Amino acid sequence: MKEFKEIDNIGKRLPYTTPEGFFEGQRATIMARVADRTHKSHTLRRGTVALWAAAVAASVVIAAVVATIPDRTPSFDQMLAQLTDEQCNSLVASYTHDVFLADFE
Amino acid sequence: MVARPPARNPTEKNHIGRDVVFYYFYPTLFLLLHKSEVYTNKHNPHRMATHCDKDILEAFDRNPQEGFGLLLEHFQQPLYWHIRRLVVSHLDTEDITQEVFVRIYEGLPKFRGQASLTTWIYRIATNEALRWLKRNKRRGALLLDSGEVAPQQEPHINYGDIEAVVLQRAISRLPRKQQLVFNLCYYDELDYEEVAAIVGCKPSAVKANYHLAKKSIKEFLIANL
């Protein structure tokens, strides 16, 4: 004990009191609060795991669906075949006069 | 002064018994006493809590609820009184103490043992109490001045114990650091090193603050008792 002779007659006496049985009651309250927190965090963790599982399952389903959809985008040759002669001529004309494309020739 | 073995009398034949006592019995007795809880906890009840740090942490690893129950058993009252001496009001102390223990429970899995468990726990409690005091300036000191606030407002202060009330009033008027250091050194009987770790300063500063606090309290008591 650190000495302090001037307050020998008071010592460690405090003027503070607590209601009867306070510490026992508080202990129970704290344990209940902690148990509640633990339960909540477990529920939250379980919820998070479930959410992740659902997200992964949904991604797998979406990927499978996307994979089964046939590719309907026409190829360049198919597109060219669909053009009329007039459209083909105008396309060639525009390519001929294109300065950038001309550089490559 | 260095202890010397009893001088041998050359005429005395049976000096072996005295040597055994001096060289074997005394050191053994010292070691036994030093290791026993009776010796280590004679002056400081918190040594027991420090002694149990390992037990509490091991119990917490095995079963968090059980370990926390053990921790609560050891620290509930010391922490309540530590906070109460700072905050004064019983109801506020009750709320803060509960919050402190919830924080301890949440932080215990991350506790790495850089400081002792006692120091770590006291630091959480001190920080929580200081945070409250920052929001409620001078409320505790006002509760101690029975002239300013009717005693009915705080039924858990014995205003009849004038000496104890005046002492608490003197402590509440100290600068915050001195107040903390005084309470931790005098009431909680913690070492200067432990107090330094809780308050966040050097042990020499704790020692200086403690002496300054004692001086101020002495002056206040002389003027008010």
JSON list of C-alpha atoms in Angstrom, two decimals, chain B residues 2-223:
[
{"chain": "B", "resi": 2, "resn": "VAL", "atom": "CA", "xyz": [24.10, -7.89, 4.66]},
{"chain": "B", "resi": 3, "resn": "ALA", "atom": "CA", "xyz": [23.00, -10.81, 6.80]},
{"chain": "B", "resi": 4, "resn": "ARG", "atom": "CA", "xyz": [25.88, -12.79, 8.22]},
{"chain": "B", "resi": 5, "resn": "PRO", "atom": "CA", "xyz": [25.84, -16.41, 9.34]},
{"chain": "B", "resi": 6, "resn": "PRO", "atom": "CA", "xyz": [26.04, -16.84, 13.07]},
{"chain": "B", "resi": 7, "resn": "ALA", "atom": "CA", "xyz": [29.66, -16.74, 14.31]},
{"chain": "B", "resi": 8, "resn": "ARG", "atom": "CA", "xyz": [31.04, -20.13, 15.08]},
{"chain": "B", "resi": 9, "resn": "ASN", "atom": "CA", "xyz": [32.31, -20.86, 18.47]},
{"chain": "B", "resi": 10, "resn": "PRO", "atom": "CA", "xyz": [35.33, -23.16, 18.06]},
{"chain": "B", "resi": 11, "resn": "THR", "atom": "CA", "xyz": [34.52, -24.84, 21.34]},
{"chain": "B", "resi": 12, "resn": "GLU", "atom": "CA", "xyz": [31.01, -25.56, 20.24]},
{"chain": "B", "resi": 13, "resn": "LYS", "atom": "CA", "xyz": [30.78, -28.94, 18.55]},
{"chain": "B", "resi": 14, "resn": "ASN", "atom": "CA", "xyz": [27.19, -28.88, 17.28]},
{"chain": "B", "resi": 15, "resn": "HIS", "atom": "CA", "xyz": [27.32, -25.83, 14.97]},
{"chain": "B", "resi": 16, "resn": "ILE", "atom": "CA", "xyz": [26.04, -27.86, 11.99]},
{"chain": "B", "resi": 17, "resn": "GLY", "atom": "CA", "xyz": [22.45, -27.42, 13.15]},
{"chain": "B", "resi": 18, "resn": "ARG", "atom": "CA", "xyz": [22.75, -23.63, 13.10]},
{"chain": "B", "resi": 19, "resn": "ASP", "atom": "CA", "xyz": [24.35, -23.68, 9.64]},
{"chain": "B", "resi": 20, "resn": "VAL", "atom": "CA", "xyz": [21.52, -25.81, 8.31]},
{"chain": "B", "resi": 21, "resn": "VAL", "atom": "CA", "xyz": [19.01, -23.32, 9.69]},
{"chain": "B", "resi": 22, "resn": "PHE", "atom": "CA", "xyz": [20.88, -20.37, 8.21]},
{"chain": "B", "resi": 23, "resn": "TYR", "atom": "CA", "xyz": [21.78, -21.79, 4.80]},
{"chain": "B", "resi": 24, "resn": "TYR", "atom": "CA", "xyz": [18.84, -24.11, 4.09]},
{"chain": "B", "resi": 25, "resn": "PHE", "atom": "CA", "xyz": [15.88, -23.36, 6.31]},
{"chain": "B", "resi": 26, "resn": "TYR", "atom": "CA", "xyz": [15.74, -19.56, 5.88]},
{"chain": "B", "resi": 27, "resn": "PRO", "atom": "CA", "xyz": [16.17, -19.53, 2.08]},
{"chain": "B", "resi": 28, "resn": "THR", "atom": "CA", "xyz": [13.60, -22.32, 1.71]},
{"chain": "B", "resi": 29, "resn": "LEU", "atom": "CA", "xyz": [11.18, -20.47, 3.96]},
{"chain": "B", "resi": 30, "resn": "PHE", "atom": "CA", "xyz": [11.74, -17.27, 1.96]},
{"chain": "B", "resi": 31, "resn": "LEU", "atom": "CA", "xyz": [11.16, -19.04, -1.36]},
{"chain": "B", "resi": 32, "resn": "LEU", "atom": "CA", "xyz": [8.02, -20.75, -0.09]},
{"chain": "B", "resi": 33, "resn": "LEU", "atom": "CA", "xyz": [6.62, -17.49, 1.25]},
{"chain": "B", "resi": 34, "resn": "HIS", "atom": "CA", "xyz": [7.58, -15.64, -1.90]},
{"chain": "B", "resi": 35, "resn": "LYS", "atom": "CA", "xyz": [5.77, -18.16, -4.07]},
{"chain": "B", "resi": 36, "resn": "SER", "atom": "CA", "xyz": [2.72, -18.46, -1.85]},
{"chain": "B", "resi": 37, "resn": "GLU", "atom": "CA", "xyz": [-0.32, -16.29, -2.46]},
{"chain": "B", "resi": 38, "resn": "VAL", "atom": "CA", "xyz": [-0.34, -15.26, 1.19]},
{"chain": "B", "resi": 39, "resn": "TYR", "atom": "CA", "xyz": [2.91, -13.38, 0.71]},
{"chain": "B", "resi": 40, "resn": "THR", "atom": "CA", "xyz": [2.24, -11.96, -2.75]},
{"chain": "B", "resi": 41, "resn": "ASN", "atom": "CA", "xyz": [-1.28, -10.85, -1.92]},
{"chain": "B", "resi": 42, "resn": "LYS", "atom": "CA", "xyz": [-0.61, -9.61, 1.59]},
{"chain": "B", "resi": 43, "resn": "HIS", "atom": "CA", "xyz": [-0.37, -5.98, 0.61]},
{"chain": "B", "resi": 44, "resn": "ASN", "atom": "CA", "xyz": [-2.11, -5.96, -2.70]},
{"chain": "B", "resi": 45, "resn": "PRO", "atom": "CA", "xyz": [-5.32, -7.84, -3.45]},
{"chain": "B", "resi": 46, "resn": "HIS", "atom": "CA", "xyz": [-4.85, -7.15, -7.17]},
{"chain": "B", "resi": 47, "resn": "ARG", "atom": "CA", "xyz": [-1.78, -9.40, -7.21]},
{"chain": "B", "resi": 48, "resn": "MET", "atom": "CA", "xyz": [-4.29, -12.21, -6.99]},
{"chain": "B", "resi": 49, "resn": "ALA", "atom": "CA", "xyz": [-5.98, -11.00, -10.15]},
{"chain": "B", "resi": 50, "resn": "THR", "atom": "CA", "xyz": [-2.60, -10.80, -11.93]},
{"chain": "B", "resi": 51, "resn": "HIS", "atom": "CA", "xyz": [-1.86, -14.27, -10.66]},
{"chain": "B", "resi": 52, "resn": "CYS", "atom": "CA", "xyz": [-5.06, -15.48, -12.29]},
{"chain": "B", "resi": 53, "resn": "ASP", "atom": "CA", "xyz": [-4.49, -13.81, -15.67]},
{"chain": "B", "resi": 54, "resn": "LYS", "atom": "CA", "xyz": [-3.23, -17.08, -17.14]},
{"chain": "B", "resi": 55, "resn": "ASP", "atom": "CA", "xyz": [-6.08, -19.09, -15.65]},
{"chain": "B", "resi": 56, "resn": "ILE", "atom": "CA", "xyz": [-8.64, -16.66, -17.04]},
{"chain": "B", "resi": 57, "resn": "LEU", "atom": "CA", "xyz": [-7.11, -16.66, -20.52]},
{"chain": "B", "resi": 58, "resn": "GLU", "atom": "CA", "xyz": [-6.84, -20.45, -20.58]},
{"chain": "B", "resi": 59, "resn": "ALA", "atom": "CA", "xyz": [-10.43, -20.81, -19.41]},
{"chain": "B", "resi": 60, "resn": "PHE", "atom": "CA", "xyz": [-11.55, -18.31, -22.07]},
{"chain": "B", "resi": 61, "resn": "ASP", "atom": "CA", "xyz": [-9.77, -20.34, -24.77]},
{"chain": "B", "resi": 62, "resn": "ARG", "atom": "CA", "xyz": [-11.53, -23.50, -23.61]},
{"chain": "B", "resi": 63, "resn": "ASN", "atom": "CA", "xyz": [-14.96, -21.95, -23.15]},
{"chain": "B", "resi": 64, "resn": "PRO", "atom": "CA", "xyz": [-15.47, -18.18, -23.65]},
{"chain": "B", "resi": 65, "resn": "GLN", "atom": "CA", "xyz": [-18.51, -18.00, -21.36]},
{"chain": "B", "resi": 66, "resn": "GLU", "atom": "CA", "xyz": [-16.77, -19.85, -18.56]},
{"chain": "B", "resi": 67, "resn": "GLY", "atom": "CA", "xyz": [-13.55, -17.83, -18.91]},
{"chain": "B", "resi": 68, "resn": "PHE", "atom": "CA", "xyz": [-15.49, -14.60, -18.98]},
{"chain": "B", "resi": 69, "resn": "GLY", "atom": "CA", "xyz": [-17.37, -15.66, -15.86]},
{"chain": "B", "resi": 70, "resn": "LEU", "atom": "CA", "xyz": [-14.03, -16.10, -14.11]},
{"chain": "B", "resi": 71, "resn": "LEU", "atom": "CA", "xyz": [-12.82, -12.71, -15.32]},
{"chain": "B", "resi": 72, "resn": "LEU", "atom": "CA", "xyz": [-16.03, -11.09, -14.14]},
{"chain": "B", "resi": 73, "resn": "GLU", "atom": "CA", "xyz": [-15.65, -12.66, -10.74]},
{"chain": "B", "resi": 74, "resn": "HIS", "atom": "CA", "xyz": [-12.15, -11.20, -10.35]},
{"chain": "B", "resi": 75, "resn": "PHE", "atom": "CA", "xyz": [-12.57, -7.79, -11.91]},
{"chain": "B", "resi": 76, "resn": "GLN", "atom": "CA", "xyz": [-16.20, -6.78, -11.43]},
{"chain": "B", "resi": 77, "resn": "GLN", "atom": "CA", "xyz": [-15.84, -5.07, -8.07]},
{"chain": "B", "resi": 78, "resn": "PRO", "atom": "CA", "xyz": [-12.38, -3.50, -8.58]},
{"chain": "B", "resi": 79, "resn": "LEU", "atom": "CA", "xyz": [-13.51, -2.06, -11.91]},
{"chain": "B", "resi": 80, "resn": "TYR", "atom": "CA", "xyz": [-16.84, -0.87, -10.54]},
{"chain": "B", "resi": 81, "resn": "TRP", "atom": "CA", "xyz": [-15.09, 1.01, -7.73]},
{"chain": "B", "resi": 82, "resn": "HIS", "atom": "CA", "xyz": [-12.39, 2.34, -10.04]},
{"chain": "B", "resi": 83, "resn": "ILE", "atom": "CA", "xyz": [-15.05, 3.81, -12.33]},
{"chain": "B", "resi": 84, "resn": "ARG", "atom": "CA", "xyz": [-17.22, 4.94, -9.43]},
{"chain": "B", "resi": 85, "resn": "ARG", "atom": "CA", "xyz": [-14.37, 6.96, -7.91]},
{"chain": "B", "resi": 86, "resn": "LEU", "atom": "CA", "xyz": [-14.05, 8.83, -11.18]},
{"chain": "B", "resi": 87, "resn": "VAL", "atom": "CA", "xyz": [-17.71, 9.14, -12.18]},
{"chain": "B", "resi": 88, "resn": "VAL", "atom": "CA", "xyz": [-19.27, 9.32, -8.65]},
{"chain": "B", "resi": 89, "resn": "SER", "atom": "CA", "xyz": [-22.86, 8.52, -9.68]},
{"chain": "B", "resi": 90, "resn": "HIS", "atom": "CA", "xyz": [-23.91, 4.91, -9.10]},
{"chain": "B", "resi": 91, "resn": "LEU", "atom": "CA", "xyz": [-26.27, 4.66, -12.08]},
{"chain": "B", "resi": 92, "resn": "ASP", "atom": "CA", "xyz": [-23.72, 6.07, -14.51]},
{"chain": "B", "resi": 93, "resn": "THR", "atom": "CA", "xyz": [-21.05, 3.76, -13.10]},
{"chain": "B", "resi": 94, "resn": "GLU", "atom": "CA", "xyz": [-23.40, 0.80, -13.57]},
{"chain": "B", "resi": 95, "resn": "ASP", "atom": "CA", "xyz": [-23.89, 1.64, -17.26]},
{"chain": "B", "resi": 96, "resn": "ILE", "atom": "CA", "xyz": [-20.20, 2.25, -17.89]},
{"chain": "B", "resi": 97, "resn": "THR", "atom": "CA", "xyz": [-19.16, -0.95, -16.10]},
{"chain": "B", "resi": 98, "resn": "GLN", "atom": "CA", "xyz": [-21.54, -3.00, -18.23]},
{"chain": "B", "resi": 99, "resn": "GLU", "atom": "CA", "xyz": [-20.22, -1.40, -21.40]},
{"chain": "B", "resi": 100, "resn": "VAL", "atom": "CA", "xyz": [-16.64, -2.01, -20.27]},
{"chain": "B", "resi": 101, "resn": "PHE", "atom": "CA", "xyz": [-17.27, -5.71, -19.74]},
{"chain": "B", "resi": 102, "resn": "VAL", "atom": "CA", "xyz": [-18.96, -6.08, -23.12]},
{"chain": "B", "resi": 103, "resn": "ARG", "atom": "CA", "xyz": [-15.92, -4.41, -24.72]},
{"chain": "B", "resi": 104, "resn": "ILE", "atom": "CA", "xyz": [-13.60, -6.71, -22.77]},
{"chain": "B", "resi": 105, "resn": "TYR", "atom": "CA", "xyz": [-15.57, -9.75, -23.96]},
{"chain": "B", "resi": 106, "resn": "GLU", "atom": "CA", "xyz": [-15.37, -8.60, -27.56]},
{"chain": "B", "resi": 107, "resn": "GLY", "atom": "CA", "xyz": [-11.68, -7.69, -27.34]},
{"chain": "B", "resi": 108, "resn": "LEU", "atom": "CA", "xyz": [-10.47, -10.72, -25.38]},
{"chain": "B", "resi": 109, "resn": "PRO", "atom": "CA", "xyz": [-10.05, -13.03, -28.43]},
{"chain": "B", "resi": 110, "resn": "LYS", "atom": "CA", "xyz": [-7.71, -10.39, -29.92]},
{"chain": "B", "resi": 111, "resn": "PHE", "atom": "CA", "xyz": [-5.77, -9.88, -26.66]},
{"chain": "B", "resi": 112, "resn": "ARG", "atom": "CA", "xyz": [-2.18, -10.78, -27.47]},
{"chain": "B", "resi": 113, "resn": "GLY", "atom": "CA", "xyz": [-0.69, -10.30, -24.02]},
{"chain": "B", "resi": 114, "resn": "GLN", "atom": "CA", "xyz": [1.54, -7.30, -24.82]},
{"chain": "B", "resi": 115, "resn": "ALA", "atom": "CA", "xyz": [0.49, -5.93, -21.41]},
{"chain": "B", "resi": 116, "resn": "SER", "atom": "CA", "xyz": [-0.82, -7.87, -18.42]},
{"chain": "B", "resi": 117, "resn": "LEU", "atom": "CA", "xyz": [-4.52, -8.67, -18.49]},
{"chain": "B", "resi": 118, "resn": "THR", "atom": "CA", "xyz": [-5.06, -6.44, -15.45]},
{"chain": "B", "resi": 119, "resn": "THR", "atom": "CA", "xyz": [-3.40, -3.47, -17.17]},
{"chain": "B", "resi": 120, "resn": "TRP", "atom": "CA", "xyz": [-5.37, -4.06, -20.37]},
{"chain": "B", "resi": 121, "resn": "ILE", "atom": "CA", "xyz": [-8.68, -4.31, -18.50]},
{"chain": "B", "resi": 122, "resn": "TYR", "atom": "CA", "xyz": [-7.99, -1.22, -16.40]},
{"chain": "B", "resi": 123, "resn": "ARG", "atom": "CA", "xyz": [-7.06, 0.71, -19.53]},
{"chain": "B", "resi": 124, "resn": "ILE", "atom": "CA", "xyz": [-10.40, -0.13, -21.17]},
{"chain": "B", "resi": 125, "resn": "ALA", "atom": "CA", "xyz": [-12.27, 0.87, -18.01]},
{"chain": "B", "resi": 126, "resn": "THR", "atom": "CA", "xyz": [-10.30, 4.09, -17.64]},
{"chain": "B", "resi": 127, "resn": "ASN", "atom": "CA", "xyz": [-10.81, 5.09, -21.27]},
{"chain": "B", "resi": 128, "resn": "GLU", "atom": "CA", "xyz": [-14.54, 4.40, -21.04]},
{"chain": "B", "resi": 129, "resn": "ALA", "atom": "CA", "xyz": [-14.84, 6.44, -17.83]},
{"chain": "B", "resi": 130, "resn": "LEU", "atom": "CA", "xyz": [-12.80, 9.30, -19.31]},
{"chain": "B", "resi": 131, "resn": "ARG", "atom": "CA", "xyz": [-14.97, 9.31, -22.43]},
{"chain": "B", "resi": 132, "resn": "TRP", "atom": "CA", "xyz": [-18.04, 9.65, -20.19]},
{"chain": "B", "resi": 133, "resn": "LEU", "atom": "CA", "xyz": [-16.40, 12.40, -18.12]},
{"chain": "B", "resi": 134, "resn": "LYS", "atom": "CA", "xyz": [-15.60, 14.33, -21.29]},
{"chain": "B", "resi": 135, "resn": "ARG", "atom": "CA", "xyz": [-19.30, 14.36, -22.17]},
{"chain": "B", "resi": 136, "resn": "ASN", "atom": "CA", "xyz": [-20.43, 15.14, -18.61]},
{"chain": "B", "resi": 137, "resn": "LYS", "atom": "CA", "xyz": [-17.96, 17.67, -17.30]},
{"chain": "B", "resi": 138, "resn": "ARG", "atom": "CA", "xyz": [-17.89, 18.31, -13.55]},
{"chain": "B", "resi": 139, "resn": "ARG", "atom": "CA", "xyz": [-21.05, 16.23, -12.94]},
{"chain": "B", "resi": 140, "resn": "GLY", "atom": "CA", "xyz": [-19.31, 14.00, -10.41]},
{"chain": "B", "resi": 141, "resn": "ALA", "atom": "CA", "xyz": [-17.78, 16.91, -8.52]},
{"chain": "B", "resi": 142, "resn": "LEU", "atom": "CA", "xyz": [-21.22, 18.55, -8.34]},
{"chain": "B", "resi": 143, "resn": "LEU", "atom": "CA", "xyz": [-22.74, 15.41, -6.86]},
{"chain": "B", "resi": 144, "resn": "LEU", "atom": "CA", "xyz": [-20.15, 15.50, -4.11]},
{"chain": "B", "resi": 145, "resn": "ASP", "atom": "CA", "xyz": [-21.02, 19.09, -3.22]},
{"chain": "B", "resi": 146, "resn": "SER", "atom": "CA", "xyz": [-24.19, 18.33, -1.29]},
{"chain": "B", "resi": 147, "resn": "GLY", "atom": "CA", "xyz": [-24.92, 22.04, -1.12]},
{"chain": "B", "resi": 148, "resn": "GLU", "atom": "CA", "xyz": [-25.32, 22.26, -4.88]},
{"chain": "B", "resi": 149, "resn": "VAL", "atom": "CA", "xyz": [-27.25, 19.07, -5.54]},
{"chain": "B", "resi": 150, "resn": "ALA", "atom": "CA", "xyz": [-29.78, 17.64, -3.14]},
{"chain": "B", "resi": 151, "resn": "PRO", "atom": "CA", "xyz": [-28.62, 14.31, -1.68]},
{"chain": "B", "resi": 152, "resn": "GLN", "atom": "CA", "xyz": [-31.86, 12.67, -2.81]},
{"chain": "B", "resi": 153, "resn": "GLN", "atom": "CA", "xyz": [-30.58, 12.95, -6.36]},
{"chain": "B", "resi": 154, "resn": "GLU", "atom": "CA", "xyz": [-27.80, 10.51, -5.56]},
{"chain": "B", "resi": 155, "resn": "PRO", "atom": "CA", "xyz": [-29.08, 8.20, -2.84]},
{"chain": "B", "resi": 156, "resn": "HIS", "atom": "CA", "xyz": [-25.94, 6.07, -2.98]},
{"chain": "B", "resi": 157, "resn": "ILE", "atom": "CA", "xyz": [-23.64, 8.65, -1.43]},
{"chain": "B", "resi": 158, "resn": "ASN", "atom": "CA", "xyz": [-23.39, 8.75, 2.32]},
{"chain": "B", "resi": 159, "resn": "TYR", "atom": "CA", "xyz": [-23.20, 12.51, 2.84]},
{"chain": "B", "resi": 160, "resn": "GLY", "atom": "CA", "xyz": [-23.07, 11.90, 6.61]},
{"chain": "B", "resi": 161, "resn": "ASP", "atom": "CA", "xyz": [-19.52, 10.60, 6.33]},
{"chain": "B", "resi": 162, "resn": "ILE", "atom": "CA", "xyz": [-18.09, 14.10, 6.04]},
{"chain": "B", "resi": 163, "resn": "GLU", "atom": "CA", "xyz": [-14.41, 13.11, 6.12]},
{"chain": "B", "resi": 164, "resn": "ALA", "atom": "CA", "xyz": [-14.81, 10.59, 3.30]},
{"chain": "B", "resi": 165, "resn": "VAL", "atom": "CA", "xyz": [-16.90, 13.02, 1.25]},
{"chain": "B", "resi": 166, "resn": "VAL", "atom": "CA", "xyz": [-14.33, 15.81, 1.67]},
{"chain": "B", "resi": 167, "resn": "LEU", "atom": "CA", "xyz": [-11.54, 13.43, 0.67]},
{"chain": "B", "resi": 168, "resn": "GLN", "atom": "CA", "xyz": [-13.43, 12.46, -2.49]},
{"chain": "B", "resi": 169, "resn": "ARG", "atom": "CA", "xyz": [-14.12, 16.13, -3.17]},
{"chain": "B", "resi": 170, "resn": "ALA", "atom": "CA", "xyz": [-10.40, 16.84, -2.86]},
{"chain": "B", "resi": 171, "resn": "ILE", "atom": "CA", "xyz": [-9.62, 14.02, -5.30]},
{"chain": "B", "resi": 172, "resn": "SER", "atom": "CA", "xyz": [-12.26, 15.19, -7.78]},
{"chain": "B", "resi": 173, "resn": "ARG", "atom": "CA", "xyz": [-10.64, 18.64, -7.87]},
{"chain": "B", "resi": 174, "resn": "LEU", "atom": "CA", "xyz": [-7.28, 17.26, -8.97]},
{"chain": "B", "resi": 175, "resn": "PRO", "atom": "CA", "xyz": [-6.17, 17.50, -12.61]},
{"chain": "B", "resi": 176, "resn": "ARG", "atom": "CA", "xyz": [-7.42, 14.40, -14.43]},
{"chain": "B", "resi": 177, "resn": "LYS", "atom": "CA", "xyz": [-4.05, 12.65, -14.66]},
{"chain": "B", "resi": 178, "resn": "GLN", "atom": "CA", "xyz": [-3.27, 13.21, -10.98]},
{"chain": "B", "resi": 179, "resn": "GLN", "atom": "CA", "xyz": [-6.74, 11.98, -10.07]},
{"chain": "B", "resi": 180, "resn": "LEU", "atom": "CA", "xyz": [-6.26, 8.81, -12.10]},
{"chain": "B", "resi": 181, "resn": "VAL", "atom": "CA", "xyz": [-2.77, 8.18, -10.77]},
{"chain": "B", "resi": 182, "resn": "PHE", "atom": "CA", "xyz": [-3.84, 8.77, -7.17]},
{"chain": "B", "resi": 183, "resn": "ASN", "atom": "CA", "xyz": [-6.81, 6.41, -7.41]},
{"chain": "B", "resi": 184, "resn": "LEU", "atom": "CA", "xyz": [-4.84, 3.66, -9.12]},
{"chain": "B", "resi": 185, "resn": "CYS", "atom": "CA", "xyz": [-1.88, 3.93, -6.74]},
{"chain": "B", "resi": 186, "resn": "TYR", "atom": "CA", "xyz": [-3.71, 4.50, -3.47]},
{"chain": "B", "resi": 187, "resn": "TYR", "atom": "CA", "xyz": [-7.00, 2.63, -3.81]},
{"chain": "B", "resi": 188, "resn": "ASP", "atom": "CA", "xyz": [-6.17, -0.04, -6.38]},
{"chain": "B", "resi": 189, "resn": "GLU", "atom": "CA", "xyz": [-2.62, -0.45, -5.04]},
{"chain": "B", "resi": 190, "resn": "LEU", "atom": "CA", "xyz": [-1.13, -0.91, -8.48]},
{"chain": "B", "resi": 191, "resn": "ASP", "atom": "CA", "xyz": [2.61, -0.55, -9.11]},
{"chain": "B", "resi": 192, "resn": "TYR", "atom": "CA", "xyz": [3.96, 2.63, -10.69]},
{"chain": "B", "resi": 193, "resn": "GLU", "atom": "CA", "xyz": [4.81, 0.56, -13.80]},
{"chain": "B", "resi": 194, "resn": "GLU", "atom": "CA", "xyz": [1.28, -0.78, -14.09]},
{"chain": "B", "resi": 195, "resn": "VAL", "atom": "CA", "xyz": [-0.24, 2.66, -13.54]},
{"chain": "B", "resi": 196, "resn": "ALA", "atom": "CA", "xyz": [2.13, 4.08, -16.15]},
{"chain": "B", "resi": 197, "resn": "ALA", "atom": "CA", "xyz": [0.93, 1.49, -18.66]},
{"chain": "B", "resi": 198, "resn": "ILE", "atom": "CA", "xyz": [-2.72, 2.30, -17.90]},
{"chain": "B", "resi": 199, "resn": "VAL", "atom": "CA", "xyz": [-2.38, 6.07, -17.94]},
{"chain": "B", "resi": 200, "resn": "GLY", "atom": "CA", "xyz": [0.12, 6.12, -20.81]},
{"chain": "B", "resi": 201, "resn": "CYS", "atom": "CA", "xyz": [3.17, 7.82, -19.30]},
{"chain": "B", "resi": 202, "resn": "LYS", "atom": "CA", "xyz": [6.50, 6.96, -17.68]},
{"chain": "B", "resi": 203, "resn": "PRO", "atom": "CA", "xyz": [6.69, 5.44, -14.19]},
{"chain": "B", "resi": 204, "resn": "SER", "atom": "CA", "xyz": [8.70, 8.47, -13.03]},
{"chain": "B", "resi": 205, "resn": "ALA", "atom": "CA", "xyz": [5.84, 10.74, -14.17]},
{"chain": "B", "resi": 206, "resn": "VAL", "atom": "CA", "xyz": [3.39, 8.55, -12.25]},
{"chain": "B", "resi": 207, "resn": "LYS", "atom": "CA", "xyz": [5.51, 8.91, -9.13]},
{"chain": "B", "resi": 208, "resn": "ALA", "atom": "CA", "xyz": [5.66, 12.69, -9.54]},
{"chain": "B", "resi": 209, "resn": "ASN", "atom": "CA", "xyz": [1.92, 12.92, -10.18]},
{"chain": "B", "resi": 210, "resn": "TYR", "atom": "CA", "xyz": [1.19, 10.79, -7.13]},
{"chain": "B", "resi": 211, "resn": "HIS", "atom": "CA", "xyz": [3.23, 13.03, -4.86]},
{"chain": "B", "resi": 212, "resn": "LEU", "atom": "CA", "xyz": [1.69, 16.19, -6.32]},
{"chain": "B", "resi": 213, "resn": "ALA", "atom": "CA", "xyz": [-1.77, 14.71, -5.82]},
{"chain": "B", "resi": 214, "resn": "LYS", "atom": "CA", "xyz": [-1.01, 13.85, -2.18]},
{"chain": "B", "resi": 215, "resn": "LYS", "atom": "CA", "xyz": [0.22, 17.40, -1.58]},
{"chain": "B", "resi": 216, "resn": "SER", "atom": "CA", "xyz": [-2.92, 18.96, -3.09]},
{"chain": "B", "resi": 217, "resn": "ILE", "atom": "CA", "xyz": [-5.22, 16.60, -1.17]},
{"chain": "B", "resi": 218, "resn": "LYS", "atom": "CA", "xyz": [-3.41, 17.35, 2.09]},
{"chain": "B", "resi": 219, "resn": "GLU", "atom": "CA", "xyz": [-3.83, 21.10, 1.55]},
{"chain": "B", "resi": 220, "resn": "PHE", "atom": "CA", "xyz": [-7.52, 20.69, 0.67]},
{"chain": "B", "resi": 221, "resn": "LEU", "atom": "CA", "xyz": [-8.16, 18.55, 3.75]},
{"chain": "B", "resi": 222, "resn": "ILE", "atom": "CA", "xyz": [-6.44, 21.07, 6.04]},
{"chain": "B", "resi": 223, "resn": "ALA", "atom": "CA", "xyz": [-8.58, 23.88, 4.60]}
]
